[in-house]
Short mmCIF file of C-alpha atoms in Angstrom, two decimals:
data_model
loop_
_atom_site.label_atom_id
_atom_site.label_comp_id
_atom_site.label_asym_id
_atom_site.label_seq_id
_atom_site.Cartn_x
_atom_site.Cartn_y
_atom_site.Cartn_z
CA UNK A 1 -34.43 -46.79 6.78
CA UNK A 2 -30.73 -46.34 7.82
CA UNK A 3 -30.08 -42.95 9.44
CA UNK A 4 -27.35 -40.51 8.44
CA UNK A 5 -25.47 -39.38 11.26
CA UNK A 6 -23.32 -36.07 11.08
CA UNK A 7 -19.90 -37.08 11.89
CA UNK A 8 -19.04 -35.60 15.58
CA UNK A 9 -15.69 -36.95 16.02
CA UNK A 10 -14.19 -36.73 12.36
CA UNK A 11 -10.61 -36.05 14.30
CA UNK A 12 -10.53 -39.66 16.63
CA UNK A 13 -11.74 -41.30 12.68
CA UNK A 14 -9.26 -40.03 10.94
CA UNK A 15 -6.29 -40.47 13.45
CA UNK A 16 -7.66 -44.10 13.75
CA UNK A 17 -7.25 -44.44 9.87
CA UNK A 18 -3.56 -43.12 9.82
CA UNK A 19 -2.87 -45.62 12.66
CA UNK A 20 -2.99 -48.04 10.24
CA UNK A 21 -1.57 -46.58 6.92
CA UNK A 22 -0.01 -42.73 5.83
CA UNK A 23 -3.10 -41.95 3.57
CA UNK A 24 -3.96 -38.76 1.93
CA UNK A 25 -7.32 -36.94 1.70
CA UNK A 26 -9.23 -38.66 -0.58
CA UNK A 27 -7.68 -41.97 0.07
CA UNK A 28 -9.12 -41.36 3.71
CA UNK A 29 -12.86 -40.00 2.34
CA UNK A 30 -12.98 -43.48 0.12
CA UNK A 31 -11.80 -45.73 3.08
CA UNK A 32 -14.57 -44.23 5.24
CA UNK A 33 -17.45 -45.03 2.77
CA UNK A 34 -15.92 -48.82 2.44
CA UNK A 35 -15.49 -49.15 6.00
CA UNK A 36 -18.67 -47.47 6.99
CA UNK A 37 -20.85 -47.85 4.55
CA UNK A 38 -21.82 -44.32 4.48
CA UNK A 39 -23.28 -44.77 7.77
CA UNK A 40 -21.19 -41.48 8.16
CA UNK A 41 -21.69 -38.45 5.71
CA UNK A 42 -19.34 -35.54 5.81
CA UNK A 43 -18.48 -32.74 3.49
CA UNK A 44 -15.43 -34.02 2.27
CA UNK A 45 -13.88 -30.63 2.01
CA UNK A 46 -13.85 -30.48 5.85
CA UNK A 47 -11.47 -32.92 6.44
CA UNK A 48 -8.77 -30.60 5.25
CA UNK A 49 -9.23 -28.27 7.74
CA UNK A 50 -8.69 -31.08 10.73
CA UNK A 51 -5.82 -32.07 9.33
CA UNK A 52 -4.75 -28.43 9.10
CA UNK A 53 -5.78 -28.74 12.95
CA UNK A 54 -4.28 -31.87 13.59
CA UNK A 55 -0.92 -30.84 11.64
CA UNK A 56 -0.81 -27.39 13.96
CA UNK A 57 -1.08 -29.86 16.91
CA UNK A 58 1.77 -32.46 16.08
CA UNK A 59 -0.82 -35.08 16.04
CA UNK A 60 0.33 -35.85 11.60
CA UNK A 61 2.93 -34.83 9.70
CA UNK A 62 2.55 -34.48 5.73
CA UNK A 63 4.42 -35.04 3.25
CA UNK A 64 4.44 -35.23 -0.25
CA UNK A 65 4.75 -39.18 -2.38
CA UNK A 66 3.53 -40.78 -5.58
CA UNK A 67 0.55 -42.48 -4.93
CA UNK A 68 -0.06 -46.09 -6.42
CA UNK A 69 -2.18 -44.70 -9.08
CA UNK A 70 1.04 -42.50 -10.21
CA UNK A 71 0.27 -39.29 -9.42
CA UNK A 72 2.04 -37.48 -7.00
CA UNK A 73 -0.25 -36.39 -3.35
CA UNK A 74 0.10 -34.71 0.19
CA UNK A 75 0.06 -37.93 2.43
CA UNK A 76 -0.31 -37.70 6.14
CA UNK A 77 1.49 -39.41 8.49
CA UNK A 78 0.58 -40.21 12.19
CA UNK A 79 3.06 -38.82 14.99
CA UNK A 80 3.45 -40.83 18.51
CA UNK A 81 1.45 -37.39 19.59
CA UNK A 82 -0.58 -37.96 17.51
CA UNK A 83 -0.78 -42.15 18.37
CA UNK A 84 -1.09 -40.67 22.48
CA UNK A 85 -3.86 -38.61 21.17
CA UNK A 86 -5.76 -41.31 19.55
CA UNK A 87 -5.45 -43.49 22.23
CA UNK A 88 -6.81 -40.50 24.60
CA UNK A 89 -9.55 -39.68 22.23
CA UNK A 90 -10.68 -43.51 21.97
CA UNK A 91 -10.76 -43.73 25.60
CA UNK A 92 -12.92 -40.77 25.85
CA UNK A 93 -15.28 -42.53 23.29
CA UNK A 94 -15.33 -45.41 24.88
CA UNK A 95 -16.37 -43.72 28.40
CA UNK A 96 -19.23 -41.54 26.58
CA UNK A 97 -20.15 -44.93 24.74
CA UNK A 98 -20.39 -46.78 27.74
CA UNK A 99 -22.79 -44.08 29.45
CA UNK A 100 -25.14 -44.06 27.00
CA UNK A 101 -25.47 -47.43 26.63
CA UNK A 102 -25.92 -48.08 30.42
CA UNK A 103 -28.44 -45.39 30.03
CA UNK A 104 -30.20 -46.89 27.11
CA UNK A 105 -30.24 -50.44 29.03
CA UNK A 106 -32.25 -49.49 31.95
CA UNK A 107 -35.39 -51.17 32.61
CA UNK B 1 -25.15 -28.66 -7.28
CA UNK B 2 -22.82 -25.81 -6.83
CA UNK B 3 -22.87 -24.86 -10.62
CA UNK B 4 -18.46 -24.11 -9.85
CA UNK B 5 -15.55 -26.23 -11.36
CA UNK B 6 -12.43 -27.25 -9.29
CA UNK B 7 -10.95 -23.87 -10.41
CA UNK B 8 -13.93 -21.74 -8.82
CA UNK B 9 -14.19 -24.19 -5.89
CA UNK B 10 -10.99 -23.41 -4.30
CA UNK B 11 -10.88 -19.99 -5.65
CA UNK B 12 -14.12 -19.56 -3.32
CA UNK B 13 -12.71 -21.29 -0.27
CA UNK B 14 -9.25 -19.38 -0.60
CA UNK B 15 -11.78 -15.92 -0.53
CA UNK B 16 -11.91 -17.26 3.46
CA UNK B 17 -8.48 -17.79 4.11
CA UNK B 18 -7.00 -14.32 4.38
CA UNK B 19 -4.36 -15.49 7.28
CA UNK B 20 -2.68 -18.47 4.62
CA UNK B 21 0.90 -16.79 2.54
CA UNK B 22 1.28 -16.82 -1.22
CA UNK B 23 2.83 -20.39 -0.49
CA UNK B 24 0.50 -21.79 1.81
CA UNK B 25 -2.81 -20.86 -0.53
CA UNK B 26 -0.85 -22.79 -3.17
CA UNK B 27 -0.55 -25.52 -1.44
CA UNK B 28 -4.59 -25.80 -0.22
CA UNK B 29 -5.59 -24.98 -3.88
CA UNK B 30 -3.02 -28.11 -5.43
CA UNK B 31 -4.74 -30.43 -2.35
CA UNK B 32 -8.10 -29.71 -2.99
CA UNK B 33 -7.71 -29.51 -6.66
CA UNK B 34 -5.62 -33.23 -6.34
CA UNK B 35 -8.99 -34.57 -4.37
CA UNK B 36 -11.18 -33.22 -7.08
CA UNK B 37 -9.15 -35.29 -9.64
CA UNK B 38 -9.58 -37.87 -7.15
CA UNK B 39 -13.13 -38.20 -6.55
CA UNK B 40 -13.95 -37.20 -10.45
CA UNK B 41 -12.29 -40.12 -11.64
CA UNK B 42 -13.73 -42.82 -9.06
CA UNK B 43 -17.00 -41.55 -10.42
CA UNK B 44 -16.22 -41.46 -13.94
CA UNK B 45 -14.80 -44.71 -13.20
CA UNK B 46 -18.62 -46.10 -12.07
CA UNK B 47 -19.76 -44.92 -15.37
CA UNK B 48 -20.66 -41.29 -14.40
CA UNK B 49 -19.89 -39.07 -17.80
CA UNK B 50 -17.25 -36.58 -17.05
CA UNK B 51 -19.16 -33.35 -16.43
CA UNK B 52 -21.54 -34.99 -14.20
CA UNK B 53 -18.91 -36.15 -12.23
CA UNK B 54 -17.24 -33.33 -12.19
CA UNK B 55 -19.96 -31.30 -10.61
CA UNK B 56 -20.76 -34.41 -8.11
CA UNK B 57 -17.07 -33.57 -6.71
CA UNK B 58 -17.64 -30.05 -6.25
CA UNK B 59 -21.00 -30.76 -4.75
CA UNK B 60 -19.72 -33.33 -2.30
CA UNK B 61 -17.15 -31.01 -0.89
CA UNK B 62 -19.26 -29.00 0.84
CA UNK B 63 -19.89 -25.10 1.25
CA UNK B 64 -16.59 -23.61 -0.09
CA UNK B 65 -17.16 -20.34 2.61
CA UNK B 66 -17.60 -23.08 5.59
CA UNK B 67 -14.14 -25.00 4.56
CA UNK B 68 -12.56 -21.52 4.04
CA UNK B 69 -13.61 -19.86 7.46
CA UNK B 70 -12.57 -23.61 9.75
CA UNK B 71 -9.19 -23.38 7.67
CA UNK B 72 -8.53 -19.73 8.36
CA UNK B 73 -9.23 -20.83 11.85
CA UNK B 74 -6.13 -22.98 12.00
CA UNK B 75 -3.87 -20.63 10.33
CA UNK B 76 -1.76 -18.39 12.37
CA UNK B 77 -2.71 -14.99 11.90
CA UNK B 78 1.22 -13.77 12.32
CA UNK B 79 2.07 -13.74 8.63
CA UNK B 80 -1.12 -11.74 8.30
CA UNK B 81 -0.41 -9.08 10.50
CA UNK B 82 3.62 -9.24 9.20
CA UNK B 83 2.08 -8.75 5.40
CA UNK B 84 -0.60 -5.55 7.14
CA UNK B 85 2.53 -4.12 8.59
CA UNK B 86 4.41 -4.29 5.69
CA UNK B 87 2.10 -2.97 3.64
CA UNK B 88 1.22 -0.36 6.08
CA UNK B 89 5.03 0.69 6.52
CA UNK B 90 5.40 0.52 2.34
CA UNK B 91 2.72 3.60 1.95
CA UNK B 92 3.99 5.33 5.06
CA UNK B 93 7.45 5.28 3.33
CA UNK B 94 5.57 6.34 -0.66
CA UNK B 95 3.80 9.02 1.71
CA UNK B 96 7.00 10.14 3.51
CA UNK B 97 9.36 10.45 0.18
CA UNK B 98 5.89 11.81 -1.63
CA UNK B 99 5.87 14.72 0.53
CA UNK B 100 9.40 15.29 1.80
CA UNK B 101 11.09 18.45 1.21
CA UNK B 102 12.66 18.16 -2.78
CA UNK B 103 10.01 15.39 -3.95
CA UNK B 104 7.68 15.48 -6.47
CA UNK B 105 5.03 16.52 -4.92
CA UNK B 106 6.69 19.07 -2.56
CA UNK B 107 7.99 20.87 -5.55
CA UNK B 108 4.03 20.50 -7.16
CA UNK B 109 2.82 22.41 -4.09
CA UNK B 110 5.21 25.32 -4.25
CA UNK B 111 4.83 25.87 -8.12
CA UNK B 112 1.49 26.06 -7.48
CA UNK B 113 1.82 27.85 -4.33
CA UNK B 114 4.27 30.22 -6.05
CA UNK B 115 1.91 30.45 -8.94
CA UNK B 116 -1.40 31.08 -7.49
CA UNK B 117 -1.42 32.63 -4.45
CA UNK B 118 -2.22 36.44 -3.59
CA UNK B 119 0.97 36.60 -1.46
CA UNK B 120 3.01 33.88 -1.80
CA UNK B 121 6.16 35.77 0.12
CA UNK B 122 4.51 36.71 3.64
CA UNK B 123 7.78 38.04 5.27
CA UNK B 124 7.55 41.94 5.48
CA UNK B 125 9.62 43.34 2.29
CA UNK B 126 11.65 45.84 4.70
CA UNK B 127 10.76 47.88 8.17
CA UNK B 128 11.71 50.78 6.76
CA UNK B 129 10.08 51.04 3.70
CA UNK B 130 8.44 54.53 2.74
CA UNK B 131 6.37 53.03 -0.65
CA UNK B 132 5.25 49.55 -1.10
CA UNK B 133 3.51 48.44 -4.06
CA UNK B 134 1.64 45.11 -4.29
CA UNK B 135 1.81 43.97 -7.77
CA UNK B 136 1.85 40.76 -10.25
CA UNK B 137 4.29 41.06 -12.71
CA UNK B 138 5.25 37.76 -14.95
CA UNK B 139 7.94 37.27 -17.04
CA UNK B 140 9.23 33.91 -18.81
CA UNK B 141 13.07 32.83 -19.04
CA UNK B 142 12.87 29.66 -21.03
CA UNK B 143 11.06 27.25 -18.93
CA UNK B 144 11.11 29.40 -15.77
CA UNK B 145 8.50 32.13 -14.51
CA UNK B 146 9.31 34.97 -12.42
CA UNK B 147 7.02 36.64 -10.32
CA UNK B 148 7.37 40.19 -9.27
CA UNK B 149 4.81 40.30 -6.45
CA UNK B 150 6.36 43.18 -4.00
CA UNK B 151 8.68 45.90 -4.48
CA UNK B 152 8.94 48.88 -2.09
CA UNK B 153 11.53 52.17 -1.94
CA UNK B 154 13.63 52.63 1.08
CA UNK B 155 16.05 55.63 1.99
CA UNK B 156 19.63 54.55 1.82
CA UNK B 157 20.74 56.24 4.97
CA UNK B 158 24.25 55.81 3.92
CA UNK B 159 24.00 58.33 1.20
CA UNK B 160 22.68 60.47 3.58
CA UNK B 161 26.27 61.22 4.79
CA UNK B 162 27.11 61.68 0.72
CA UNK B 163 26.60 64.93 -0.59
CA UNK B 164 26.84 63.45 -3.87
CA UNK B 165 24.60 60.91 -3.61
CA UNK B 166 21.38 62.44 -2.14
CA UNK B 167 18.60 61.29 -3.22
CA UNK B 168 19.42 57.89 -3.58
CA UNK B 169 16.50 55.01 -2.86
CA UNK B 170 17.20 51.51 -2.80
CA UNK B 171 14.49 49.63 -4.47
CA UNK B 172 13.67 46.55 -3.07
CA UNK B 173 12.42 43.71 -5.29
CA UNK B 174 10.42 41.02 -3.26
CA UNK B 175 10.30 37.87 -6.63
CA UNK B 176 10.14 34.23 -6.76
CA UNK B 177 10.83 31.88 -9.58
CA UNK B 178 8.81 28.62 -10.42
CA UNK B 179 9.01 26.20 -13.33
CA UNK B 180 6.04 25.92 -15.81
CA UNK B 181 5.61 22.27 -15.29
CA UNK B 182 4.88 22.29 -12.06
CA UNK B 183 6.62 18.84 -11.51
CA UNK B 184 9.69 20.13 -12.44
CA UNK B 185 11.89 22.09 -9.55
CA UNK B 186 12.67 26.08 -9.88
CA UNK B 187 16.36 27.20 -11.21
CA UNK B 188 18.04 29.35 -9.32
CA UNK B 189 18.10 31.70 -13.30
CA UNK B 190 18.52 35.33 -11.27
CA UNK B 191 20.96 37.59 -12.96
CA UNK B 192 18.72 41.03 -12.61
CA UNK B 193 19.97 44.72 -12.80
CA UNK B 194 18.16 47.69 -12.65
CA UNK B 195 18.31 50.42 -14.81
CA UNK B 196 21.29 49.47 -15.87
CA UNK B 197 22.99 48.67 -11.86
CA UNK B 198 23.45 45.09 -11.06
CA UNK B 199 21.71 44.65 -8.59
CA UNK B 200 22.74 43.38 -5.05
CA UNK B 201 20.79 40.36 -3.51
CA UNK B 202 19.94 40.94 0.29
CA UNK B 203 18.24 38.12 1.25
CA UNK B 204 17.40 34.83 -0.19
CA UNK B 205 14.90 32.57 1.14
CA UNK B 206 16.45 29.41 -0.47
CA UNK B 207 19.48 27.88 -1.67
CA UNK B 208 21.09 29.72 -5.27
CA UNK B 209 20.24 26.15 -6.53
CA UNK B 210 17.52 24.36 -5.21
CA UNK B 211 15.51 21.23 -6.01
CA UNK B 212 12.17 22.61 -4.68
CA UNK B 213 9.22 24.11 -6.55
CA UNK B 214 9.55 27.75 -5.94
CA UNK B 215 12.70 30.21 -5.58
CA UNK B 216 11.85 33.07 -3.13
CA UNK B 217 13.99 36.22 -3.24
CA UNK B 218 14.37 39.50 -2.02
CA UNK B 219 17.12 41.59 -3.99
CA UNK B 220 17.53 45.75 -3.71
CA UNK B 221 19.15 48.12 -6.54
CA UNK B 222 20.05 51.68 -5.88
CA UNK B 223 17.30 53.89 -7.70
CA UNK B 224 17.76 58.17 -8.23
CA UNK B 225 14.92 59.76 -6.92
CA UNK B 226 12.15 60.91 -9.24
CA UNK B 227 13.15 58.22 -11.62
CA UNK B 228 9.52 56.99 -13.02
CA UNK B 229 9.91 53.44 -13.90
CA UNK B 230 12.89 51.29 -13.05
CA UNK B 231 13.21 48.81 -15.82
CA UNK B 232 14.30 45.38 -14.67
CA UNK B 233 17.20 43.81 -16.59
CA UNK B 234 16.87 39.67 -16.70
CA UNK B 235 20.16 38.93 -17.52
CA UNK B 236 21.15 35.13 -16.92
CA UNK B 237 24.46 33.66 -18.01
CA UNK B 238 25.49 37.14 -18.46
CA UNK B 239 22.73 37.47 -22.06
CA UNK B 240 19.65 39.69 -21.31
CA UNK B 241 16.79 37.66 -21.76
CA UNK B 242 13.55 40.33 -20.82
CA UNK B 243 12.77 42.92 -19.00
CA UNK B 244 10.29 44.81 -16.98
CA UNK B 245 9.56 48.18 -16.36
CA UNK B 246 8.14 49.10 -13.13
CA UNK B 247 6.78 52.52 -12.51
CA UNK B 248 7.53 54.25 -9.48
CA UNK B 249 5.22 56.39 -7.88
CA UNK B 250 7.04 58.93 -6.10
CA UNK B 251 3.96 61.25 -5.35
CA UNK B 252 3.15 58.10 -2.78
CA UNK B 253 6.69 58.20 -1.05
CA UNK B 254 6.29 59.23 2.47
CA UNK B 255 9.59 60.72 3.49
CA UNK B 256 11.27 59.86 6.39
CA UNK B 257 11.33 62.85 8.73
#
């Protein structure tokens, strides 16, 4: 049975997903699920306040566009902050990834 | 299930977000309301009916309180404090031109000062004074009162030098006028003789027109000795209007030696 894992580091997700596209909110939630199969749950209301976060820190910038479907929605937009931050945020997971695998691959 | 619609949702997340302007809770209610829409319609689109879905996007949000507090979080509080201030300096300034001499509520307190209390003049009616008599004595000029509260008999020391004048008191008249509606501010209405004598005012308290509550006066007439009541003349504009008799004790008039 697949476990759900509370999402830790919603902030280094979503900057990843408006590396490659300006999204807005839902657009993100629904390109989570596809891409993650819901390995990751999250409120879905609690992405607005990281982007609040993320907005307040340069990382995005929002602005508002008719989306495909016609109707018109904030869309968020990532910043070269906000690309250094990504890239500072992936190395970080990548470090913390790496030390608990070496610890989980001990004899 | 939450039990809310998209309506109540955000209403109960906005509850949290006391730092956000009029502007910026406009905005968060039109984004969360636009993912609502969103997430609704993907589910009604899987063949969800529409108020199942609609509660399924409420639901899925998460605790409205818990989105509201991590927003607030990441709102400045500046505007907050700018809107306390304001609002704080607003009922300073109501309080200030509540209360400040000629308001409304300046001119309620000395009506009903003026009206009501025992001795609403406390300044001593004259040093010299040989009778004083405390009194209350009302009488109404249109929409103004006038209290008689004090009057008192002094020797005129300048008729002492006048053969032809001894005897001669002044009577000193210690009055105040108020409006009946207390809102409204006293009229400077005095036009009082005595006996017949216009009388001469010797000290006013106030401006002859004022915007406040209560008009204090002091005014003295010349009064023959032995005369038993001095009849007060309200005479306005020149018409008579009322009068008042006051009766004069002279049995109680210690002479000066």
């Amino acid at each position: 049975m697949r476990q759900k894992q509370a999402m830790e580091h919603t902030s280094l997700v979503v900057l990843h997903l408006l590396s490659v596209a300006d999204m807005y909110g839902y657009e993100m939630i629904a390109a989570l699920e596809k891409r993650c199969d819901s390995t990751f749950t999250m409120k879905e209301g609690t992405l607005y306040p990281i982007l609040r976060g993320l907005e307040n820190s340069g990382a995005v910038t929002a602005y508002r566009q008719v989306s495909p479907a016609g109707r018109e929605r904030k869309y968020y937009h990532l910043t070269e902050r906000g690309r250094k931050q990504l890239a500072e945020e992936t190395r970080q997971w990548r470090a913390y990834e790496g030390a608990i695998n070496a610890v989980l691959s001990m004899g | 299930m939450t039990g809310m619609d998209g309506q109540e949702f955000c209403q109960a997340v906005l509850v949290h977000i006391p730092r956000a302007t009029a502007a910026e809770r406009e905005a968060i209610r039109q984004e969360l309301l636009e993912h609502l829409e969103d997430h609704q319609e993907a589910l009604e689109a899987g063949g969800m009916d529409e108020a199942a879905a609609q509660e399924r996007a409420v639901a899925a949000m998460g605790d409205a309180g818990e989105i509201g507090r991590q927003w607030n979080q990441r709102l400045s509080p500046l505007w907050l404090w700018v809107g306390r201030l304001c609002k704080g300096a607003a009922i300073v300034l109501l309080v200030v031109l509540l209360i400040r001499p000629g308001s409304i509520l300046a001119c309620a307190a000395d009506n009903l000062q003026a009206r009501w209390r025992d001795d609403p003049v406390e300044s001593a009616i004259h040093p010299d004074a040989v009778w004083i008599k405390e009194m209350d004595l009302r009488v109404q000029l249109h929409d103004q009162v006038i209290r008689i509260h004090r009057v008192a008999l002094v020797e005129d020391d300048w008729t002492d030098s006048q053969a032809n004048r001894q005897g001669v008191y002044q009577l000193y008249v210690q009055a105040l006028s108020y409006a009946q509606n207390p809102l409204r501010p006293a009229l400077s209405i005095w036009g009082m003789c005595c006996n017949g004598e216009d009388g001469k005012q010797v000290g006013a308290s106030l401006s002859p027109y004022n915007l406040r509550g209560a008009d204090a006066r002091t005014m003295a007439f010349p009064l023959e000795e032995g005369i038993p009541t001095a009849v007060l003349t309200f005479a306005p504009y020149g018409q008579a209007f009322a009068t008042l008799s006051l009766p004069i004790n002279w049995e109680e008039v210690s002479h000066a030696s």
